[in-house]
Amino acid sequence: MSNSHACQILQDLIRCPSVTPQEGGALSYLQNLLESAGFSVERPVFEDADTPDVENLFASIGSGAPHFVFAGHTDVVPPGDEQAWSHGPFAGDIEDGMMYGRGTVDMKGGIACFAAAALTFLQDTPQFTGTISFLITGDEEGPAINGTVKLLHWCKERGIAFDHCIVGEPTNPNALGDAIKIGRRGSLSGVLTVNGVQGHVAYPHLSDNPIRGITGMLEALMVPALDAGNERFQPTNLEWTSVDVGNATTNITPASASARFNVRFNDQWTPASLEAELRQRLDQAVNANKYRPGDKAAISYDLEIKRDASESFLTHSETLISALSNSIAQITGRTPELSTGGGTSDARFIKNYCPVVEFGLVGKTMHQVDEQVSVADLDQLAKIYHAFLRKYFS
Ligand SMILES: [Zn+2]
């Protein structure tokens, strides 16, 4: 396999300015590349109220089982201040063994490597038994409504079923081969609002200061810890992202106080059981009523849980995990950690269809100015995916 192949594909992809929801030429480029290798390619466009229409790509070669699918996204986050970049964010410049550009690691680099690996595999093993597909969305960094969820449904409607999937998101903290993601924590966001009565700061008995109430409620959701974690997952963690009263004066107490939070939770919780726990803790804090000494009024609060909560999941497929781990060890000499840390990805949707793991490049510079990838890593990752395909289809 030529080093230049994954590197060249990535450079071509970086030059397609595909900031969500723009296709930017990236999917057309992949379509040409894959069609000339014999894949059949479709480009479904999905639409929904209040979101932009998004182009997606489904490519497939071979027939029958096993059906392996690589998944990824060609859309990228905006470059931010282009003047701050040392190389143009859509130029694909290479300097000192690093390629610069928006999407080099998240995640056009992963796509370039699995495309290069599949094309090499088809040259080595044209008579392989089974199917290789690509599930590529243009809506991962955006609302994620007209992307993978609908593309998976579109496949299902056409009778297409997958046996295993690798998502090429950047999973390695420092070096290629550090970690495979075999699951994800769930995510739940909410807003706590404590209602009070605005008043003069010198006459607190005439008002009801919600800040007194909210301090104890913030504490109640953090202590004691929600759990201690387990063998596969970190402890569940609640982070407050903002605490607001919007009060610019010094002689008025506010009418309400609100606080926003996100919980990343492990497999000991569902969104429903977690919400129940949070509500119970808040009710206990209210009943204790220790935040308003001498005050008879109970704290009045609202807890709004956002509807986009996602469940945690863990992939158990030995076929997938061992073939990938062994390929990583073979090419890099490293034994990857089987991780469930970090944020969410489209794997949370794919897991409803087939066992899925994530493995890609080193994530250090994703979403940053001067996002960059080592050209040597591109070569190694393409070799890992290629070794994987050989093991998987042997
Ligand atoms: Zn990504």
JSON list of C-alpha atoms in Angstrom, two decimals, residues 163-324:
[
{"chain": "A", "resi": 163, "resn": "ASP", "atom": "CA", "xyz": [-22.77, -7.27, 10.77]},
{"chain": "A", "resi": 164, "resn": "HIS", "atom": "CA", "xyz": [-20.05, -4.98, 12.17]},
{"chain": "A", "resi": 165, "resn": "CYS", "atom": "CA", "xyz": [-18.96, -1.36, 11.97]},
{"chain": "A", "resi": 166, "resn": "ILE", "atom": "CA", "xyz": [-15.87, 0.75, 12.63]},
{"chain": "A", "resi": 167, "resn": "VAL", "atom": "CA", "xyz": [-16.32, 4.52, 12.98]},
{"chain": "A", "resi": 168, "resn": "GLY", "atom": "CA", "xyz": [-13.11, 6.35, 12.03]},
{"chain": "A", "resi": 169, "resn": "GLU", "atom": "CA", "xyz": [-13.36, 9.16, 14.61]},
{"chain": "A", "resi": 170, "resn": "PRO", "atom": "CA", "xyz": [-10.10, 10.19, 16.30]},
{"chain": "A", "resi": 171, "resn": "THR", "atom": "CA", "xyz": [-9.84, 7.98, 19.40]},
{"chain": "A", "resi": 172, "resn": "ASN", "atom": "CA", "xyz": [-6.16, 8.13, 20.37]},
{"chain": "A", "resi": 173, "resn": "PRO", "atom": "CA", "xyz": [-5.16, 10.69, 23.03]},
{"chain": "A", "resi": 174, "resn": "ASN", "atom": "CA", "xyz": [-1.40, 10.75, 22.23]},
{"chain": "A", "resi": 175, "resn": "ALA", "atom": "CA", "xyz": [-0.20, 8.07, 19.83]},
{"chain": "A", "resi": 176, "resn": "LEU", "atom": "CA", "xyz": [-1.79, 5.91, 17.16]},
{"chain": "A", "resi": 177, "resn": "GLY", "atom": "CA", "xyz": [-2.80, 2.66, 18.82]},
{"chain": "A", "resi": 178, "resn": "ASP", "atom": "CA", "xyz": [-3.54, 4.11, 22.29]},
{"chain": "A", "resi": 179, "resn": "ALA", "atom": "CA", "xyz": [-7.25, 3.36, 22.41]},
{"chain": "A", "resi": 180, "resn": "ILE", "atom": "CA", "xyz": [-10.25, 1.80, 20.74]},
{"chain": "A", "resi": 181, "resn": "LYS", "atom": "CA", "xyz": [-13.61, 3.13, 21.90]},
{"chain": "A", "resi": 182, "resn": "ILE", "atom": "CA", "xyz": [-15.82, 0.15, 22.59]},
{"chain": "A", "resi": 183, "resn": "GLY", "atom": "CA", "xyz": [-18.69, 2.11, 24.11]},
{"chain": "A", "resi": 184, "resn": "ARG", "atom": "CA", "xyz": [-19.79, 5.52, 25.20]},
{"chain": "A", "resi": 185, "resn": "ARG", "atom": "CA", "xyz": [-21.20, 7.12, 28.27]},
{"chain": "A", "resi": 186, "resn": "GLY", "atom": "CA", "xyz": [-24.74, 8.46, 28.03]},
{"chain": "A", "resi": 187, "resn": "SER", "atom": "CA", "xyz": [-25.39, 12.20, 28.07]},
{"chain": "A", "resi": 188, "resn": "LEU", "atom": "CA", "xyz": [-28.22, 14.12, 29.73]},
{"chain": "A", "resi": 189, "resn": "SER", "atom": "CA", "xyz": [-28.59, 17.91, 29.97]},
{"chain": "A", "resi": 190, "resn": "GLY", "atom": "CA", "xyz": [-30.92, 19.97, 32.11]},
{"chain": "A", "resi": 191, "resn": "VAL", "atom": "CA", "xyz": [-31.76, 23.37, 33.57]},
{"chain": "A", "resi": 192, "resn": "LEU", "atom": "CA", "xyz": [-32.58, 23.92, 37.24]},
{"chain": "A", "resi": 193, "resn": "THR", "atom": "CA", "xyz": [-34.55, 27.08, 37.98]},
{"chain": "A", "resi": 194, "resn": "VAL", "atom": "CA", "xyz": [-35.27, 28.31, 41.50]},
{"chain": "A", "resi": 195, "resn": "ASN", "atom": "CA", "xyz": [-38.12, 30.81, 41.71]},
{"chain": "A", "resi": 196, "resn": "GLY", "atom": "CA", "xyz": [-38.16, 33.59, 44.28]},
{"chain": "A", "resi": 197, "resn": "VAL", "atom": "CA", "xyz": [-39.48, 37.10, 44.83]},
{"chain": "A", "resi": 198, "resn": "GLN", "atom": "CA", "xyz": [-37.36, 40.10, 43.85]},
{"chain": "A", "resi": 199, "resn": "GLY", "atom": "CA", "xyz": [-36.76, 42.65, 46.59]},
{"chain": "A", "resi": 200, "resn": "HIS", "atom": "CA", "xyz": [-34.61, 45.28, 48.30]},
{"chain": "A", "resi": 201, "resn": "VAL", "atom": "CA", "xyz": [-31.34, 43.83, 49.55]},
{"chain": "A", "resi": 202, "resn": "ALA", "atom": "CA", "xyz": [-31.84, 45.56, 52.97]},
{"chain": "A", "resi": 203, "resn": "TYR", "atom": "CA", "xyz": [-35.33, 44.04, 53.49]},
{"chain": "A", "resi": 204, "resn": "PRO", "atom": "CA", "xyz": [-34.85, 40.29, 52.87]},
{"chain": "A", "resi": 205, "resn": "HIS", "atom": "CA", "xyz": [-37.95, 39.40, 54.94]},
{"chain": "A", "resi": 206, "resn": "LEU", "atom": "CA", "xyz": [-40.07, 41.07, 52.23]},
{"chain": "A", "resi": 207, "resn": "SER", "atom": "CA", "xyz": [-38.52, 39.10, 49.37]},
{"chain": "A", "resi": 208, "resn": "ASP", "atom": "CA", "xyz": [-37.44, 35.54, 48.63]},
{"chain": "A", "resi": 209, "resn": "ASN", "atom": "CA", "xyz": [-33.87, 35.36, 47.37]},
{"chain": "A", "resi": 210, "resn": "PRO", "atom": "CA", "xyz": [-33.56, 32.37, 45.01]},
{"chain": "A", "resi": 211, "resn": "ILE", "atom": "CA", "xyz": [-29.76, 32.37, 45.31]},
{"chain": "A", "resi": 212, "resn": "ARG", "atom": "CA", "xyz": [-30.08, 31.07, 48.88]},
{"chain": "A", "resi": 213, "resn": "GLY", "atom": "CA", "xyz": [-32.12, 28.16, 47.56]},
{"chain": "A", "resi": 214, "resn": "ILE", "atom": "CA", "xyz": [-30.05, 27.29, 44.54]},
{"chain": "A", "resi": 215, "resn": "THR", "atom": "CA", "xyz": [-26.70, 26.96, 46.34]},
{"chain": "A", "resi": 216, "resn": "GLY", "atom": "CA", "xyz": [-27.82, 23.95, 48.33]},
{"chain": "A", "resi": 217, "resn": "MET", "atom": "CA", "xyz": [-29.52, 22.44, 45.31]},
{"chain": "A", "resi": 218, "resn": "LEU", "atom": "CA", "xyz": [-26.31, 22.66, 43.28]},
{"chain": "A", "resi": 219, "resn": "GLU", "atom": "CA", "xyz": [-24.59, 20.83, 46.10]},
{"chain": "A", "resi": 220, "resn": "ALA", "atom": "CA", "xyz": [-27.34, 18.21, 46.37]},
{"chain": "A", "resi": 221, "resn": "LEU", "atom": "CA", "xyz": [-26.81, 17.11, 42.77]},
{"chain": "A", "resi": 222, "resn": "MET", "atom": "CA", "xyz": [-23.04, 16.74, 43.24]},
{"chain": "A", "resi": 223, "resn": "VAL", "atom": "CA", "xyz": [-22.77, 15.13, 46.68]},
{"chain": "A", "resi": 224, "resn": "PRO", "atom": "CA", "xyz": [-22.70, 12.21, 47.28]},
{"chain": "A", "resi": 225, "resn": "ALA", "atom": "CA", "xyz": [-21.20, 10.98, 44.00]},
{"chain": "A", "resi": 226, "resn": "LEU", "atom": "CA", "xyz": [-23.76, 9.40, 41.69]},
{"chain": "A", "resi": 227, "resn": "ASP", "atom": "CA", "xyz": [-21.70, 6.19, 41.50]},
{"chain": "A", "resi": 228, "resn": "ALA", "atom": "CA", "xyz": [-18.13, 4.94, 41.65]},
{"chain": "A", "resi": 229, "resn": "GLY", "atom": "CA", "xyz": [-17.83, 3.70, 38.06]},
{"chain": "A", "resi": 230, "resn": "ASN", "atom": "CA", "xyz": [-17.01, 0.12, 37.13]},
{"chain": "A", "resi": 231, "resn": "GLU", "atom": "CA", "xyz": [-14.58, -2.00, 35.18]},
{"chain": "A", "resi": 232, "resn": "ARG", "atom": "CA", "xyz": [-15.52, -0.54, 31.80]},
{"chain": "A", "resi": 233, "resn": "PHE", "atom": "CA", "xyz": [-16.78, 2.93, 32.69]},
{"chain": "A", "resi": 234, "resn": "GLN", "atom": "CA", "xyz": [-15.62, 6.02, 34.57]},
{"chain": "A", "resi": 235, "resn": "PRO", "atom": "CA", "xyz": [-17.80, 7.27, 37.44]},
{"chain": "A", "resi": 236, "resn": "THR", "atom": "CA", "xyz": [-20.88, 9.19, 36.32]},
{"chain": "A", "resi": 237, "resn": "ASN", "atom": "CA", "xyz": [-20.15, 12.92, 36.37]},
{"chain": "A", "resi": 238, "resn": "LEU", "atom": "CA", "xyz": [-22.40, 15.97, 36.60]},
{"chain": "A", "resi": 239, "resn": "GLU", "atom": "CA", "xyz": [-20.89, 19.27, 35.43]},
{"chain": "A", "resi": 240, "resn": "TRP", "atom": "CA", "xyz": [-22.56, 22.63, 35.92]},
{"chain": "A", "resi": 241, "resn": "THR", "atom": "CA", "xyz": [-22.03, 24.65, 32.75]},
{"chain": "A", "resi": 242, "resn": "SER", "atom": "CA", "xyz": [-23.54, 27.94, 33.94]},
{"chain": "A", "resi": 243, "resn": "VAL", "atom": "CA", "xyz": [-25.19, 29.50, 36.99]},
{"chain": "A", "resi": 244, "resn": "ASP", "atom": "CA", "xyz": [-27.17, 32.65, 36.20]},
{"chain": "A", "resi": 245, "resn": "VAL", "atom": "CA", "xyz": [-29.26, 35.32, 37.90]},
{"chain": "A", "resi": 246, "resn": "GLY", "atom": "CA", "xyz": [-28.70, 38.10, 35.37]},
{"chain": "A", "resi": 247, "resn": "ASN", "atom": "CA", "xyz": [-28.61, 40.74, 38.10]},
{"chain": "A", "resi": 248, "resn": "ALA", "atom": "CA", "xyz": [-26.44, 43.80, 37.38]},
{"chain": "A", "resi": 249, "resn": "THR", "atom": "CA", "xyz": [-27.46, 45.80, 40.49]},
{"chain": "A", "resi": 250, "resn": "THR", "atom": "CA", "xyz": [-26.17, 45.80, 44.06]},
{"chain": "A", "resi": 251, "resn": "ASN", "atom": "CA", "xyz": [-29.34, 46.74, 45.92]},
{"chain": "A", "resi": 252, "resn": "ILE", "atom": "CA", "xyz": [-31.86, 44.33, 44.43]},
{"chain": "A", "resi": 253, "resn": "THR", "atom": "CA", "xyz": [-32.08, 40.59, 45.00]},
{"chain": "A", "resi": 254, "resn": "PRO", "atom": "CA", "xyz": [-33.18, 38.63, 41.91]},
{"chain": "A", "resi": 255, "resn": "ALA", "atom": "CA", "xyz": [-36.51, 36.96, 41.20]},
{"chain": "A", "resi": 256, "resn": "SER", "atom": "CA", "xyz": [-35.07, 33.71, 39.92]},
{"chain": "A", "resi": 257, "resn": "ALA", "atom": "CA", "xyz": [-31.81, 31.82, 39.60]},
{"chain": "A", "resi": 258, "resn": "SER", "atom": "CA", "xyz": [-31.05, 29.14, 37.07]},
{"chain": "A", "resi": 259, "resn": "ALA", "atom": "CA", "xyz": [-28.25, 26.67, 36.49]},
{"chain": "A", "resi": 260, "resn": "ARG", "atom": "CA", "xyz": [-27.48, 24.49, 33.48]},
{"chain": "A", "resi": 261, "resn": "PHE", "atom": "CA", "xyz": [-25.75, 21.12, 33.68]},
{"chain": "A", "resi": 262, "resn": "ASN", "atom": "CA", "xyz": [-24.75, 18.06, 31.71]},
{"chain": "A", "resi": 263, "resn": "VAL", "atom": "CA", "xyz": [-24.32, 14.56, 33.09]},
{"chain": "A", "resi": 264, "resn": "ARG", "atom": "CA", "xyz": [-22.11, 11.97, 31.37]},
{"chain": "A", "resi": 265, "resn": "PHE", "atom": "CA", "xyz": [-23.30, 8.70, 32.81]},
{"chain": "A", "resi": 266, "resn": "ASN", "atom": "CA", "xyz": [-22.23, 5.06, 32.73]},
{"chain": "A", "resi": 267, "resn": "ASP", "atom": "CA", "xyz": [-24.21, 1.85, 32.21]},
{"chain": "A", "resi": 268, "resn": "GLN", "atom": "CA", "xyz": [-25.54, 1.89, 35.79]},
{"chain": "A", "resi": 269, "resn": "TRP", "atom": "CA", "xyz": [-28.12, 4.47, 34.68]},
{"chain": "A", "resi": 270, "resn": "THR", "atom": "CA", "xyz": [-30.72, 5.10, 32.01]},
{"chain": "A", "resi": 271, "resn": "PRO", "atom": "CA", "xyz": [-31.84, 8.67, 31.24]},
{"chain": "A", "resi": 272, "resn": "ALA", "atom": "CA", "xyz": [-35.08, 7.90, 33.15]},
{"chain": "A", "resi": 273, "resn": "SER", "atom": "CA", "xyz": [-33.42, 6.44, 36.27]},
{"chain": "A", "resi": 274, "resn": "LEU", "atom": "CA", "xyz": [-30.93, 9.29, 36.34]},
{"chain": "A", "resi": 275, "resn": "GLU", "atom": "CA", "xyz": [-33.65, 11.93, 36.06]},
{"chain": "A", "resi": 276, "resn": "ALA", "atom": "CA", "xyz": [-35.55, 10.23, 38.91]},
{"chain": "A", "resi": 277, "resn": "GLU", "atom": "CA", "xyz": [-32.41, 10.34, 41.09]},
{"chain": "A", "resi": 278, "resn": "LEU", "atom": "CA", "xyz": [-31.83, 14.04, 40.36]},
{"chain": "A", "resi": 279, "resn": "ARG", "atom": "CA", "xyz": [-35.45, 14.92, 41.18]},
{"chain": "A", "resi": 280, "resn": "GLN", "atom": "CA", "xyz": [-35.30, 12.94, 44.41]},
{"chain": "A", "resi": 281, "resn": "ARG", "atom": "CA", "xyz": [-32.15, 14.76, 45.51]},
{"chain": "A", "resi": 282, "resn": "LEU", "atom": "CA", "xyz": [-33.70, 18.15, 44.74]},
{"chain": "A", "resi": 283, "resn": "ASP", "atom": "CA", "xyz": [-36.87, 17.29, 46.66]},
{"chain": "A", "resi": 284, "resn": "GLN", "atom": "CA", "xyz": [-34.77, 16.21, 49.64]},
{"chain": "A", "resi": 285, "resn": "ALA", "atom": "CA", "xyz": [-32.88, 19.50, 49.52]},
{"chain": "A", "resi": 286, "resn": "VAL", "atom": "CA", "xyz": [-36.17, 21.41, 49.49]},
{"chain": "A", "resi": 287, "resn": "ASN", "atom": "CA", "xyz": [-37.59, 19.37, 52.37]},
{"chain": "A", "resi": 288, "resn": "ALA", "atom": "CA", "xyz": [-34.49, 19.90, 54.45]},
{"chain": "A", "resi": 289, "resn": "ASN", "atom": "CA", "xyz": [-35.26, 23.61, 54.01]},
{"chain": "A", "resi": 290, "resn": "LYS", "atom": "CA", "xyz": [-31.95, 24.45, 55.63]},
{"chain": "A", "resi": 291, "resn": "TYR", "atom": "CA", "xyz": [-31.10, 27.14, 53.15]},
{"chain": "A", "resi": 292, "resn": "ARG", "atom": "CA", "xyz": [-33.66, 29.63, 54.38]},
{"chain": "A", "resi": 293, "resn": "PRO", "atom": "CA", "xyz": [-33.38, 29.73, 58.19]},
{"chain": "A", "resi": 294, "resn": "GLY", "atom": "CA", "xyz": [-36.39, 31.37, 59.74]},
{"chain": "A", "resi": 295, "resn": "ASP", "atom": "CA", "xyz": [-38.26, 31.38, 56.47]},
{"chain": "A", "resi": 296, "resn": "LYS", "atom": "CA", "xyz": [-41.50, 29.41, 56.23]},
{"chain": "A", "resi": 297, "resn": "ALA", "atom": "CA", "xyz": [-41.75, 29.46, 52.42]},
{"chain": "A", "resi": 298, "resn": "ALA", "atom": "CA", "xyz": [-40.59, 26.26, 50.71]},
{"chain": "A", "resi": 299, "resn": "ILE", "atom": "CA", "xyz": [-38.17, 26.62, 47.85]},
{"chain": "A", "resi": 300, "resn": "SER", "atom": "CA", "xyz": [-39.99, 26.56, 44.56]},
{"chain": "A", "resi": 301, "resn": "TYR", "atom": "CA", "xyz": [-38.07, 25.04, 41.67]},
{"chain": "A", "resi": 302, "resn": "ASP", "atom": "CA", "xyz": [-38.40, 23.63, 38.15]},
{"chain": "A", "resi": 303, "resn": "LEU", "atom": "CA", "xyz": [-36.15, 21.00, 36.63]},
{"chain": "A", "resi": 304, "resn": "GLU", "atom": "CA", "xyz": [-36.21, 20.85, 32.85]},
{"chain": "A", "resi": 305, "resn": "ILE", "atom": "CA", "xyz": [-34.54, 17.81, 31.29]},
{"chain": "A", "resi": 306, "resn": "LYS", "atom": "CA", "xyz": [-33.54, 18.31, 27.63]},
{"chain": "A", "resi": 307, "resn": "ARG", "atom": "CA", "xyz": [-35.06, 15.80, 25.24]},
{"chain": "A", "resi": 308, "resn": "ASP", "atom": "CA", "xyz": [-31.83, 14.93, 23.45]},
{"chain": "A", "resi": 309, "resn": "ALA", "atom": "CA", "xyz": [-30.51, 12.59, 26.18]},
{"chain": "A", "resi": 310, "resn": "SER", "atom": "CA", "xyz": [-28.61, 9.55, 24.91]},
{"chain": "A", "resi": 311, "resn": "GLU", "atom": "CA", "xyz": [-28.10, 6.15, 26.55]},
{"chain": "A", "resi": 312, "resn": "SER", "atom": "CA", "xyz": [-24.73, 4.64, 27.32]},
{"chain": "A", "resi": 313, "resn": "PHE", "atom": "CA", "xyz": [-23.68, 1.53, 25.41]},
{"chain": "A", "resi": 314, "resn": "LEU", "atom": "CA", "xyz": [-20.97, -1.12, 25.41]},
{"chain": "A", "resi": 315, "resn": "THR", "atom": "CA", "xyz": [-20.00, -3.31, 22.44]},
{"chain": "A", "resi": 316, "resn": "HIS", "atom": "CA", "xyz": [-19.22, -6.92, 23.31]},
{"chain": "A", "resi": 317, "resn": "SER", "atom": "CA", "xyz": [-18.31, -8.27, 19.84]},
{"chain": "A", "resi": 318, "resn": "GLU", "atom": "CA", "xyz": [-15.16, -10.34, 20.22]},
{"chain": "A", "resi": 319, "resn": "THR", "atom": "CA", "xyz": [-14.87, -10.72, 16.39]},
{"chain": "A", "resi": 320, "resn": "LEU", "atom": "CA", "xyz": [-14.67, -6.99, 15.92]},
{"chain": "A", "resi": 321, "resn": "ILE", "atom": "CA", "xyz": [-12.60, -6.05, 18.97]},
{"chain": "A", "resi": 322, "resn": "SER", "atom": "CA", "xyz": [-9.98, -8.77, 18.63]},
{"chain": "A", "resi": 323, "resn": "ALA", "atom": "CA", "xyz": [-9.50, -8.39, 14.85]},
{"chain": "A", "resi": 324, "resn": "LEU", "atom": "CA", "xyz": [-9.01, -4.65, 15.32]}
]
